Coordinates of C-alpha atoms and ligand atoms in Angstrom, one line a residue:
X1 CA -4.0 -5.6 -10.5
X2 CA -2.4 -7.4 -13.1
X3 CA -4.9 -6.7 -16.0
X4 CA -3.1 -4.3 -19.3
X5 CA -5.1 -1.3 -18.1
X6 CA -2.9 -0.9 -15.0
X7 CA 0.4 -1.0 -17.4
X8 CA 0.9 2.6 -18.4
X9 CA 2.9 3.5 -21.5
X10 CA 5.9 5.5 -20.6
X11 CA 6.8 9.2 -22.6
X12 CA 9.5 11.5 -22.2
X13 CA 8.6 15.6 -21.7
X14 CA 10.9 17.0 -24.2
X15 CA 10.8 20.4 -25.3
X16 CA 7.0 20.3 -23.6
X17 CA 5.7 17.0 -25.6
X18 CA 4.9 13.8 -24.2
X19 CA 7.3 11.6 -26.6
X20 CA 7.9 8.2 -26.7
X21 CA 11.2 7.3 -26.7
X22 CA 14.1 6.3 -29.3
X23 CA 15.8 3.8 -27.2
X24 CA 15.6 0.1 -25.9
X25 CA 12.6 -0.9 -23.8
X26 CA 11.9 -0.3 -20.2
X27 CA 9.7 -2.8 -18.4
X28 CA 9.0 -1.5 -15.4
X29 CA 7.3 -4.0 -12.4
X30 CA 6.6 -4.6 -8.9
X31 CA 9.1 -5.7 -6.6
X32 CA 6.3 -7.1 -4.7
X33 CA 4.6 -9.1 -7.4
X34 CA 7.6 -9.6 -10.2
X35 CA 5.5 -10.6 -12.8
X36 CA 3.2 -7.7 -12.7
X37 CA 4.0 -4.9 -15.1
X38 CA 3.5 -1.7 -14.0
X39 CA 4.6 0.6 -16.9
X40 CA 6.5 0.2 -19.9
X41 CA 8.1 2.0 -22.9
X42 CA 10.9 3.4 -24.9
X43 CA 13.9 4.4 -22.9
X44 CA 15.0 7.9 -23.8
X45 CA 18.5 7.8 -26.1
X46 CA 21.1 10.7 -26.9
X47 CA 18.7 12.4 -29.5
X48 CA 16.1 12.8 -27.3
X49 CA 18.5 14.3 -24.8
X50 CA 19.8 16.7 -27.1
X51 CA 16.2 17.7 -27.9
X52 CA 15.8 18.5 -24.0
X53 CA 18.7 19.8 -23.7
X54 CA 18.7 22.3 -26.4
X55 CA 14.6 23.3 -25.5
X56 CA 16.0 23.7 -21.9
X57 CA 18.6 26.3 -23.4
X58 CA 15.7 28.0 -25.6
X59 CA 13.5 28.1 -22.4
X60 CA 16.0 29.7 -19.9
X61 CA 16.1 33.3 -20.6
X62 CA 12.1 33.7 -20.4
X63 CA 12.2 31.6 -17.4
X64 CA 15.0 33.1 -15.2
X65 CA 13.0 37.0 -16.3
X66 CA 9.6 35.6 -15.2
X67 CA 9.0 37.5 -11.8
X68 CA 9.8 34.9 -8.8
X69 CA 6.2 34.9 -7.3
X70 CA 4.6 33.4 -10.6
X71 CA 7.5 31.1 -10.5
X72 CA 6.2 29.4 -7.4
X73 CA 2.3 30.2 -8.1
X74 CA 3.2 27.5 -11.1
X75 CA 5.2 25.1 -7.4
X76 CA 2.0 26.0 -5.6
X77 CA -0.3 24.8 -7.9
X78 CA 1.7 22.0 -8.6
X79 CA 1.7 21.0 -5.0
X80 CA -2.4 21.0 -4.7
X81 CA -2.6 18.7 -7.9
X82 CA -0.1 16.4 -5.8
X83 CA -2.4 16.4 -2.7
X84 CA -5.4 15.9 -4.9
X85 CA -3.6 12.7 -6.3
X86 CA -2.3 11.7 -3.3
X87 CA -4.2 8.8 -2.7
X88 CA -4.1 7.1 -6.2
X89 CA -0.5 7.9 -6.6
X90 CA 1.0 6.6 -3.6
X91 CA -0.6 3.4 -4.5
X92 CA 1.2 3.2 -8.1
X93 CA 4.5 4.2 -5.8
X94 CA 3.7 1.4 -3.9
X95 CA 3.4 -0.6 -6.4
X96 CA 6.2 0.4 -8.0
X97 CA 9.0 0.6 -5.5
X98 CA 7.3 -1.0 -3.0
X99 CA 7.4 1.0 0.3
X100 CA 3.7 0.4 2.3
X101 CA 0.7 2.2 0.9
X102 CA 1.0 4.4 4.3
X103 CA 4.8 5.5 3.4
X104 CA 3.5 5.6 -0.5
X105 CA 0.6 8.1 0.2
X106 CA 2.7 10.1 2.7
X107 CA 5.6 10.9 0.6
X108 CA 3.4 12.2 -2.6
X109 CA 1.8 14.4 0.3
X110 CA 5.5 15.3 1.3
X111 CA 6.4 16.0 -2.2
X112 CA 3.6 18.4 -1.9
X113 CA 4.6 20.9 1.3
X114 CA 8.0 20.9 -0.3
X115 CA 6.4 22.2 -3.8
X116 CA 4.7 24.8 -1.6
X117 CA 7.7 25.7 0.2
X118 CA 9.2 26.7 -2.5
X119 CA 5.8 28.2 -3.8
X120 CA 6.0 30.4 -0.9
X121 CA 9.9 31.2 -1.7
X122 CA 9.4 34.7 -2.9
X123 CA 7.6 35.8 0.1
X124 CA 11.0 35.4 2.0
X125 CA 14.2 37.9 1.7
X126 CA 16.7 37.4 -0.9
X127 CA 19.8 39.2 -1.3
X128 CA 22.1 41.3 1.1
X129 CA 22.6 44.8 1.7
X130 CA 26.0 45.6 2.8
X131 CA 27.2 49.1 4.2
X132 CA 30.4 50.9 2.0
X133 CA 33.8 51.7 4.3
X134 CA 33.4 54.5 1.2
X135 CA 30.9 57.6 1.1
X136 CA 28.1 57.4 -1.4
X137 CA 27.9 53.8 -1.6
X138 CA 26.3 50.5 -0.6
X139 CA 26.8 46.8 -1.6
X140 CA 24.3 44.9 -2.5
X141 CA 24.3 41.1 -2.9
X142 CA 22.1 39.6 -5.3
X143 CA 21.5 36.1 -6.5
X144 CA 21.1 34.7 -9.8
X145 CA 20.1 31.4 -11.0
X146 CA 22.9 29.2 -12.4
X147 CA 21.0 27.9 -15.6
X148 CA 20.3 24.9 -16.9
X149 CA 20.4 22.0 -14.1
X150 CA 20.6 18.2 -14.6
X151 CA 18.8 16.7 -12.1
X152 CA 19.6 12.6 -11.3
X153 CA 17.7 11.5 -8.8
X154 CA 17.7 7.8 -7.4
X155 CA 14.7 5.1 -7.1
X156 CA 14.4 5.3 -3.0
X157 CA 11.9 8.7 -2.8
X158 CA 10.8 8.4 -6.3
X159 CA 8.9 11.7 -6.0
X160 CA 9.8 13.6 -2.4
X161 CA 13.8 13.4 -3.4
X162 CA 12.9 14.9 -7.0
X163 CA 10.4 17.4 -5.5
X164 CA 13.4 18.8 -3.0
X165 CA 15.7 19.1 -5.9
X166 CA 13.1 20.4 -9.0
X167 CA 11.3 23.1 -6.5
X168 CA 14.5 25.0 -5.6
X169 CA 15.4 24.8 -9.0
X170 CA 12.1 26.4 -10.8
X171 CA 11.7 28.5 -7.9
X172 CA 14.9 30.3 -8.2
X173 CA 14.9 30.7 -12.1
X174 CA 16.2 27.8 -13.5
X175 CA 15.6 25.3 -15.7
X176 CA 15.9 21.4 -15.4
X177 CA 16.7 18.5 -17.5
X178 CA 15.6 15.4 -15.2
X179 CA 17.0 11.3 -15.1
X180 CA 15.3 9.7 -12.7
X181 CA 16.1 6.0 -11.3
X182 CA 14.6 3.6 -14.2
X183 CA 13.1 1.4 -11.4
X184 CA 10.6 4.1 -10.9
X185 CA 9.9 6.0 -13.6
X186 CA 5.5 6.2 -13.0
X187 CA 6.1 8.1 -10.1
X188 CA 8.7 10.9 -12.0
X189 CA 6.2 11.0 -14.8
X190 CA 3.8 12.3 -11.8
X191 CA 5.4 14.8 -10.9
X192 CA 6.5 16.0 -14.4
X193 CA 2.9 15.6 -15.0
X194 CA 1.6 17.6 -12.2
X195 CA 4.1 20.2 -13.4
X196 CA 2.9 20.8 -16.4
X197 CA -0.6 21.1 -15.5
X198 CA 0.5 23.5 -13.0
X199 CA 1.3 25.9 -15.8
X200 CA 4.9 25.5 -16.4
X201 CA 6.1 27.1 -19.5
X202 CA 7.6 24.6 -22.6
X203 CA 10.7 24.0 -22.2
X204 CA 11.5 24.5 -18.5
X205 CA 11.5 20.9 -17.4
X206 CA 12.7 18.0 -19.2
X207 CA 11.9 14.0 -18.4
X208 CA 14.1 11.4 -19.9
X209 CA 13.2 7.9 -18.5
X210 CA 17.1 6.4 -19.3
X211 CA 20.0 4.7 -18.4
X212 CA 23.4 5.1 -17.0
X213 CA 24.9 5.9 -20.3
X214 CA 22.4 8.7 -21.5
X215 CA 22.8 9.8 -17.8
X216 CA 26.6 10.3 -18.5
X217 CA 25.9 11.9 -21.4
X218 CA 23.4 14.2 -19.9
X219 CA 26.0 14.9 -16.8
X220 CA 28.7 16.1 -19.2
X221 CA 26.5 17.6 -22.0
X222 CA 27.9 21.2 -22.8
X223 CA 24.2 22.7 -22.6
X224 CA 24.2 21.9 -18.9
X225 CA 25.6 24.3 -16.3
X226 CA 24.9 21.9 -13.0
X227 CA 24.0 19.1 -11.4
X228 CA 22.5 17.6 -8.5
X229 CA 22.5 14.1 -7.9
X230 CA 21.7 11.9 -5.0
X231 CA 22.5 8.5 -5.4
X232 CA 25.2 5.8 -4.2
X233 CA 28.9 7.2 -2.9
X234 CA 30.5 5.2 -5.9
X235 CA 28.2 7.1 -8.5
X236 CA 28.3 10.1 -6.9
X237 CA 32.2 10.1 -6.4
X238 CA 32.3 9.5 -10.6
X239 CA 30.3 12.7 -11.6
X240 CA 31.9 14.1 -9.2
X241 CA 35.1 13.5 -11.3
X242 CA 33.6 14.4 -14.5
X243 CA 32.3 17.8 -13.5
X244 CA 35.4 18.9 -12.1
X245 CA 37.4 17.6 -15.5
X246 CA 35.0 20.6 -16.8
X247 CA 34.6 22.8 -13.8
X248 CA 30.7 22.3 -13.3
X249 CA 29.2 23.1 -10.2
X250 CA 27.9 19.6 -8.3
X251 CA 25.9 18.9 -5.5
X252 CA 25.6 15.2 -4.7
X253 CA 23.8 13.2 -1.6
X254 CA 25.1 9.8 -1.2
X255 CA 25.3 6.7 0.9
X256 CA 25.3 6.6 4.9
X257 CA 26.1 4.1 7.5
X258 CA 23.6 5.8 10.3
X259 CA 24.0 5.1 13.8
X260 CA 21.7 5.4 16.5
X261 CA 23.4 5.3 20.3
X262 CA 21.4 4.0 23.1
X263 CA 23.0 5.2 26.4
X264 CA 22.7 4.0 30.0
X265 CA 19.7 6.2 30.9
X266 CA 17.8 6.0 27.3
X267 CA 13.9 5.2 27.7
X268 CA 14.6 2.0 26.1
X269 CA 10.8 1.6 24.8
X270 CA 11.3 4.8 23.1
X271 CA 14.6 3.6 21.5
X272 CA 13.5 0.3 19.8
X273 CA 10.3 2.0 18.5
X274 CA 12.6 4.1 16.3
X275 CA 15.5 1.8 16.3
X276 CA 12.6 -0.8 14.5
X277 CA 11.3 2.7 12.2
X278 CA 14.6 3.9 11.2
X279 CA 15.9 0.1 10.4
X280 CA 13.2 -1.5 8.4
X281 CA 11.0 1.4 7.2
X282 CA 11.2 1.3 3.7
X283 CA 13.4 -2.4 3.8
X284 CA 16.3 0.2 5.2
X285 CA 16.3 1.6 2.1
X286 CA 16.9 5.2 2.9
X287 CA 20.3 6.9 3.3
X288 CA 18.9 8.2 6.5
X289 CA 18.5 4.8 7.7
X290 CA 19.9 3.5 10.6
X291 CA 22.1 0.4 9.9
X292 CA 24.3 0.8 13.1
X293 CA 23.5 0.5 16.6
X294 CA 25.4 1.2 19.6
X295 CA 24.2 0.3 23.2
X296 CA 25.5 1.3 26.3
X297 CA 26.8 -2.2 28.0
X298 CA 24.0 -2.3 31.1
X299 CA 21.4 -2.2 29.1
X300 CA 22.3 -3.9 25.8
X301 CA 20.4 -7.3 27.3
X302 CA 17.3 -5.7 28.1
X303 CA 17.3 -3.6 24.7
X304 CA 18.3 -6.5 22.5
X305 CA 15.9 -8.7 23.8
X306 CA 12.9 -5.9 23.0
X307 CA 14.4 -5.5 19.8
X308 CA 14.6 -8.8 18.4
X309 CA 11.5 -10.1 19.9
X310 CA 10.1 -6.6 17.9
X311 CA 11.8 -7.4 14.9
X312 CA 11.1 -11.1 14.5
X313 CA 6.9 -10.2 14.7
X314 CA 7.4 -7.3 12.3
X315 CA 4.9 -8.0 9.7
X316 CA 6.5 -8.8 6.0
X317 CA 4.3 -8.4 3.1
X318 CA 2.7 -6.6 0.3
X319 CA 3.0 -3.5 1.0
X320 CA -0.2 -2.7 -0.4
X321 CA -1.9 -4.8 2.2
X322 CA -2.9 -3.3 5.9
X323 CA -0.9 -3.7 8.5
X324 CA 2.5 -4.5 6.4
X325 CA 5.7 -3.1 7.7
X326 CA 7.8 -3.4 5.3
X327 CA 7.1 -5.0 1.8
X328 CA 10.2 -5.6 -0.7
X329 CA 13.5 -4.1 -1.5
X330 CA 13.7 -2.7 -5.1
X331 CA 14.4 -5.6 -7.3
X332 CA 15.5 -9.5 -7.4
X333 CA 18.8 -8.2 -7.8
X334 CA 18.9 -6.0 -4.9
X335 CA 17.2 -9.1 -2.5
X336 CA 20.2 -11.3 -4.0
X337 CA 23.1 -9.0 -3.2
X338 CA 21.7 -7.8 0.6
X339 CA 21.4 -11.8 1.4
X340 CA 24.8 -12.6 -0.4
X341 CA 26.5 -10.1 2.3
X342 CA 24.2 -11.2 5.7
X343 CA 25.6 -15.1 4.2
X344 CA 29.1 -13.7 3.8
X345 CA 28.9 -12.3 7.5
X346 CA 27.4 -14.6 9.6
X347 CA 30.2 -17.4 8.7
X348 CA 32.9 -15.2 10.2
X349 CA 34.0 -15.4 13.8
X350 CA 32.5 -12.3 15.7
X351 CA 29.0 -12.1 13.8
X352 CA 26.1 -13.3 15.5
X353 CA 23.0 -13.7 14.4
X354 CA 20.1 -12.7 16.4
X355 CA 17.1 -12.0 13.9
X356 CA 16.4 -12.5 10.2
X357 CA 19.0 -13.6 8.1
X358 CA 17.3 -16.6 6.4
X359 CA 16.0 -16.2 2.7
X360 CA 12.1 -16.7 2.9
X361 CA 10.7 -20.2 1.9
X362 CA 7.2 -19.1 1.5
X363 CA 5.5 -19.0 -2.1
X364 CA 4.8 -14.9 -2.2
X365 CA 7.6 -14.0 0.1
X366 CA 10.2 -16.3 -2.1
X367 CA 9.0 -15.0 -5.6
X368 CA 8.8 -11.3 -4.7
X369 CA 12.5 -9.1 -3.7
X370 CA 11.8 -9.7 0.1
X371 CA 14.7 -9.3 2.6
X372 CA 13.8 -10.3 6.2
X373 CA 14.5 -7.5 8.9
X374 CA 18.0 -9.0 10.3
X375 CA 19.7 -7.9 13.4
X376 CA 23.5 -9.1 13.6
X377 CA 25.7 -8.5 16.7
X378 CA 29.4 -7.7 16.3
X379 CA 32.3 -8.1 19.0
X380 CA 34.0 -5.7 16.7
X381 CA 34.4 -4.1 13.2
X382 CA 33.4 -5.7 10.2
X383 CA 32.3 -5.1 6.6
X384 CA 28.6 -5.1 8.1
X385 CA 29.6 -2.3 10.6
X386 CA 31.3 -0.6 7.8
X387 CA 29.6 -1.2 4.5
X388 CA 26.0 0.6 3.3
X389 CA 23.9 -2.5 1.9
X390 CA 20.8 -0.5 1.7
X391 CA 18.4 -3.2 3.2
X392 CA 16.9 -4.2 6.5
X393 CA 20.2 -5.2 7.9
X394 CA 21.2 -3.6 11.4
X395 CA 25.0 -4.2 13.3
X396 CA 24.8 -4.4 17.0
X397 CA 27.6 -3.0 19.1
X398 CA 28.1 -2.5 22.4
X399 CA 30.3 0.0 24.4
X400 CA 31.4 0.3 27.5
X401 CA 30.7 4.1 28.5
X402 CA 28.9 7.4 27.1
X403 CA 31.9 8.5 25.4
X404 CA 32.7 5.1 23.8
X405 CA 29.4 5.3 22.3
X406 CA 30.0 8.2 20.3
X407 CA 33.6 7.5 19.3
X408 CA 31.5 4.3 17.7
X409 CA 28.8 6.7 15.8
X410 CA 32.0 8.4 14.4
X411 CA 33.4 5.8 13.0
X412 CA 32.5 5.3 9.3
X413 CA 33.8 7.0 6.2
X414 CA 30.4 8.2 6.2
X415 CA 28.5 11.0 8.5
X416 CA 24.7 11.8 7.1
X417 CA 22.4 11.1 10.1
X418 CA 23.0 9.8 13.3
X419 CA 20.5 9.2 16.7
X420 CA 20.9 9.5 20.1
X421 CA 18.6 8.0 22.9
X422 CA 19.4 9.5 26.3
X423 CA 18.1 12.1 28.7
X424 CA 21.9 13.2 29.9
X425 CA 22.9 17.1 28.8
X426 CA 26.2 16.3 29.2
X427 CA 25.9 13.1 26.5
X428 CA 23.5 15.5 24.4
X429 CA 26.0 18.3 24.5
X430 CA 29.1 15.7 23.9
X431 CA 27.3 14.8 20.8
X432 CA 25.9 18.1 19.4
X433 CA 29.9 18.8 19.9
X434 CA 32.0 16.0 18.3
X435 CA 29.4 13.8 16.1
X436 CA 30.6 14.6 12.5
X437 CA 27.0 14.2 10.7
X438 CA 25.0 16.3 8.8
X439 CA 21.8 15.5 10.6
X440 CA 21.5 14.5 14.2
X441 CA 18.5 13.2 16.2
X442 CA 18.4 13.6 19.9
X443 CA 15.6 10.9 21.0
X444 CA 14.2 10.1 17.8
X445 CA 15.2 7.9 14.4
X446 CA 17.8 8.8 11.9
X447 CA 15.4 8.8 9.3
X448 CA 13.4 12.2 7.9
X449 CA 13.7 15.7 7.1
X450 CA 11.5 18.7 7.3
X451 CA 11.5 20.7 3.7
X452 CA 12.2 24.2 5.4
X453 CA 15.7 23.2 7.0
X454 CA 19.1 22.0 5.4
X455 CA 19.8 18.1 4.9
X456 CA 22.7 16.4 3.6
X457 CA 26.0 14.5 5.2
X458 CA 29.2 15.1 5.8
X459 CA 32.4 12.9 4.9
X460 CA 31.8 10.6 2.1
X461 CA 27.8 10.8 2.5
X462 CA 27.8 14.7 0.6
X463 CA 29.6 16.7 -1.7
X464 CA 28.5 20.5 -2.3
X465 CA 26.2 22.5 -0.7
X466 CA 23.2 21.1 1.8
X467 CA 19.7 20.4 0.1
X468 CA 16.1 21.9 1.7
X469 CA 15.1 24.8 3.3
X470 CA 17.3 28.3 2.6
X471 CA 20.7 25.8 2.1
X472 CA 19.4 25.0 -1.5
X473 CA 19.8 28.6 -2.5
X474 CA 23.2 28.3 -1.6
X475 CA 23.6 25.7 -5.1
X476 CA 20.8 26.8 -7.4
X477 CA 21.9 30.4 -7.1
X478 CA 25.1 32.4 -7.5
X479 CA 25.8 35.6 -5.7
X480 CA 26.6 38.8 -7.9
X481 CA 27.9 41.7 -5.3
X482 CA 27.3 44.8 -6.6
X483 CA 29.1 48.4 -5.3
X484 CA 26.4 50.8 -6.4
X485 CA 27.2 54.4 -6.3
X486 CA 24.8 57.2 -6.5
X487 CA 22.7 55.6 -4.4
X488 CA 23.0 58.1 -1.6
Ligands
LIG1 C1 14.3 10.8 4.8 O1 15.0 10.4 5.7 O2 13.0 10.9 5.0 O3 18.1 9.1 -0.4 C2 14.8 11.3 3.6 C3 17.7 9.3 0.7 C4 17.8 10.6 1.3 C5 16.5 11.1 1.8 C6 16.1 10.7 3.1 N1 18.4 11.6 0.4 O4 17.3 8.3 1.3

């Protein structure tokens, strides 16, 4: 895997070339295996952005008039290339972000039914008809798209997360100038590439493999009319800033601190199975992940005991190899920073260790960005209860009752997902009632979401409208209401 025909040169889709870039280079490699080179290139600088930017501006008229089925036949085709690919290409995401080669080939096919939910978009209603309080008229409500989007998209889903932004886009009539994370940028040219085969007119979509600076740039560039980003709370917060400074519409998706609840009467097997999933799927890198864990005090023993013996056997590797469950985090740096905060908290007072924790000492496991799947228990709060490190690092609680337990899921600045294992109505109805999350699971992991229904947090995990499903219309569209008379 490490000969020069694996490294692929990178290009930028401007104004509907493949360009090579006019900035520094990228060397892009796998977290797995740090001296393998995956892809490399140019990075994209400010010209090139203007380029997009201003092809992007050229592009949206035609686009936003071409009729809204043909919009999503260009999705729809897009999404078969994906399936086609699906194989081959969740292998290069494998090896470049380093999720298993089962999560790898999975989400390209996810990446796919979202494209073809949006495909299918024009088949569904759109629009309102209101009745008049006045004679000869109606209301109609009709959407429009909002123009050109900037689309920033982080390294974690290198293609399902772009897909779920990009589809809703296109498919409601706009156009999109795209940063994705520079840890993956093989798996956005993908996409982009599967795009353009699909069909989609020059212009319409823009790649720019770039930094933080050109990302600024592209965020606050006068050609752009919105953006969507998901990404950390911290970067979110700061575009969040800029775009009201210049009254841009944002949607951002952010960090989480996800907690799953196991009550008294929870079917404990069921509750480590996705307690281990939604944990250390991915290295916990998902902000759906769980990273909390509350469990009712009768059976916290019994559950902690199956859960560490679990997550002590889980099997560490690369995660193109079978049987792995969960290869690297993203990069060196990541690795460093997780295992400088587990180091930080288990020399305070109240922070016991009770899997994980320990750097590996093995050759492979050493080299590559490998975190071990670490359970900590806490006899209170603590900047591991509190803070999103975006590894396989889980806090153990315990609480006393039902309703104890879910004061405990609520408290974090953040509210994306949250689980919980129990059979009660009266718990499930307690938290359907008073859990301040965006998502909630009732017997199964915080982590996943089905294209056709909203996603997105609340508190300091989301900012704007919800992604997925009909909820993305509610960003990529504005309403025009319209009093027609005449119309009998
Ligand atoms: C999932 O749980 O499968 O960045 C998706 C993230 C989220 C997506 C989670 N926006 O991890």
């Amino acid at each position: 895997m490490t000969t020069s025909e694996a490294v692929r040169p990178l290009r930028h889709l401007v104004a509907g070339d493949w360009a090579e870039g006019g900035g520094d280079e990228l060397v892009d490699t796998n977290p797995a295996r740090p001296a393998e080179v995956v892809a490399r290139g140019a990075l994209a600088d400010r010209a090139d952005l203007d380029r997009a930017v201003a092809a992007a501006r050229r592009a949206y008229p035609g686009w936003a008039a071409t009729p809204h089925a043909a919009r999503g036949a260009i999705l729809t085709r897009a999404a078969e290339i994906l399936e086609r690919n699906a194989g081959a290409w969740g292998q290069e995401l494998s090896r470049e972000e380093g999720k298993t080669l089962g999560e790898g080939v999975g989400e390209v096919r996810r990446a796919g039914e979202i494209l073809r939910y949006y495909g299918a978009e024009a088949q569904r209603p759109q629009g309102e008809v209101f009745a008049s309080p006045r004679v000869g008229e109606r209301i109609h409500v009709v959407r429009r798209p909002i123009g050109v989007v900037a689309v920033v998209t982080p390294f974690n889903f290198p293609i399902a997360i772009p897909a779920w932004k990009i589809a809703p886009a296109l498919s409601y009539g706009n156009v999109v100038v795209w940063k994705p994370a520079t840890a993956v940028p093989l798996l956005a040219s993908r996409l982009a590439e599967a795009l353009v085969e699909a069909g989609l007119p020059e212009g319409v979509l823009a790649l720019l493999i770039t930094g933080g600076a050109v990302g600024n740039d592209l965020v606050t560039h006068e050609g752009v009319d919105a953006v969507t980003f998901t990404g950390s709370t911290p970067v979110g917060r700061r575009l969040i800033a800029l775009c009201g400074e210049l009254g841009r519409p944002i949607q951002t998706e952010m960090g989480g601190k996800n907690a799953a609840a196991v009550l008294a009467d929870a079917d404990l097997e069921l509750a480590v199975d996705d307690v281990v999933a939604g944990a250390f799927r991915s290295s916990g890198q998902k902000c759906t992940a769980t990273s909390r864990l509350i469990v009712a005090e009768q059976v916290a023993d019994d559950l902690l005991g199956m859960l560490v013996e679990r997550t002590r056997a889980l099997p560490v590797g690369d995660p193109l190899a079978e049987g792995v469950f969960l290869g690297p985090v993203i990069s060196a740096p990541a690795r460093d920073g997780i295992q400088a905060a587990v180091d930080r908290g288990v020399r305070r007072p109240g922070v016991d260790l009770l899997a994980g924790g320990d750097p590996y000492r093995d050759a492979f496991l050493a080299r590559g960005a490998f975190v071990a799947p670490t359970v900590v228990e806490l006899a209170g709060d603590d900047p591991l209860w509190r803070d999103e490190l975006f590894g396989p690092v889980l806090a153990v609680r315990r609480a006393p009752d039902d309703r104890a337990a879910l004061d405990l899921v609520n408290d974090s600045v953040y509210g994306l997902s949250a689980a919980v294992f129990t059979d009660s109505l009266a718990a499930v109805s307690a938290a359907m009632e008073t859990l301040d999350v965006g998502v909630l699971h009732i017997n199964s992991e915080t982590a996943g979401a089905d294209p056709h229904v909203p996603f997105g947090g609340n508190k300091a995990s989301g900012f704007g409208p919800k992604e997925q499903g009909g909820a993305a219309r509610e960003f990529f569209t504005t309403t025009k209401t319209i009093y027609l008379r005449g119309a009998g």
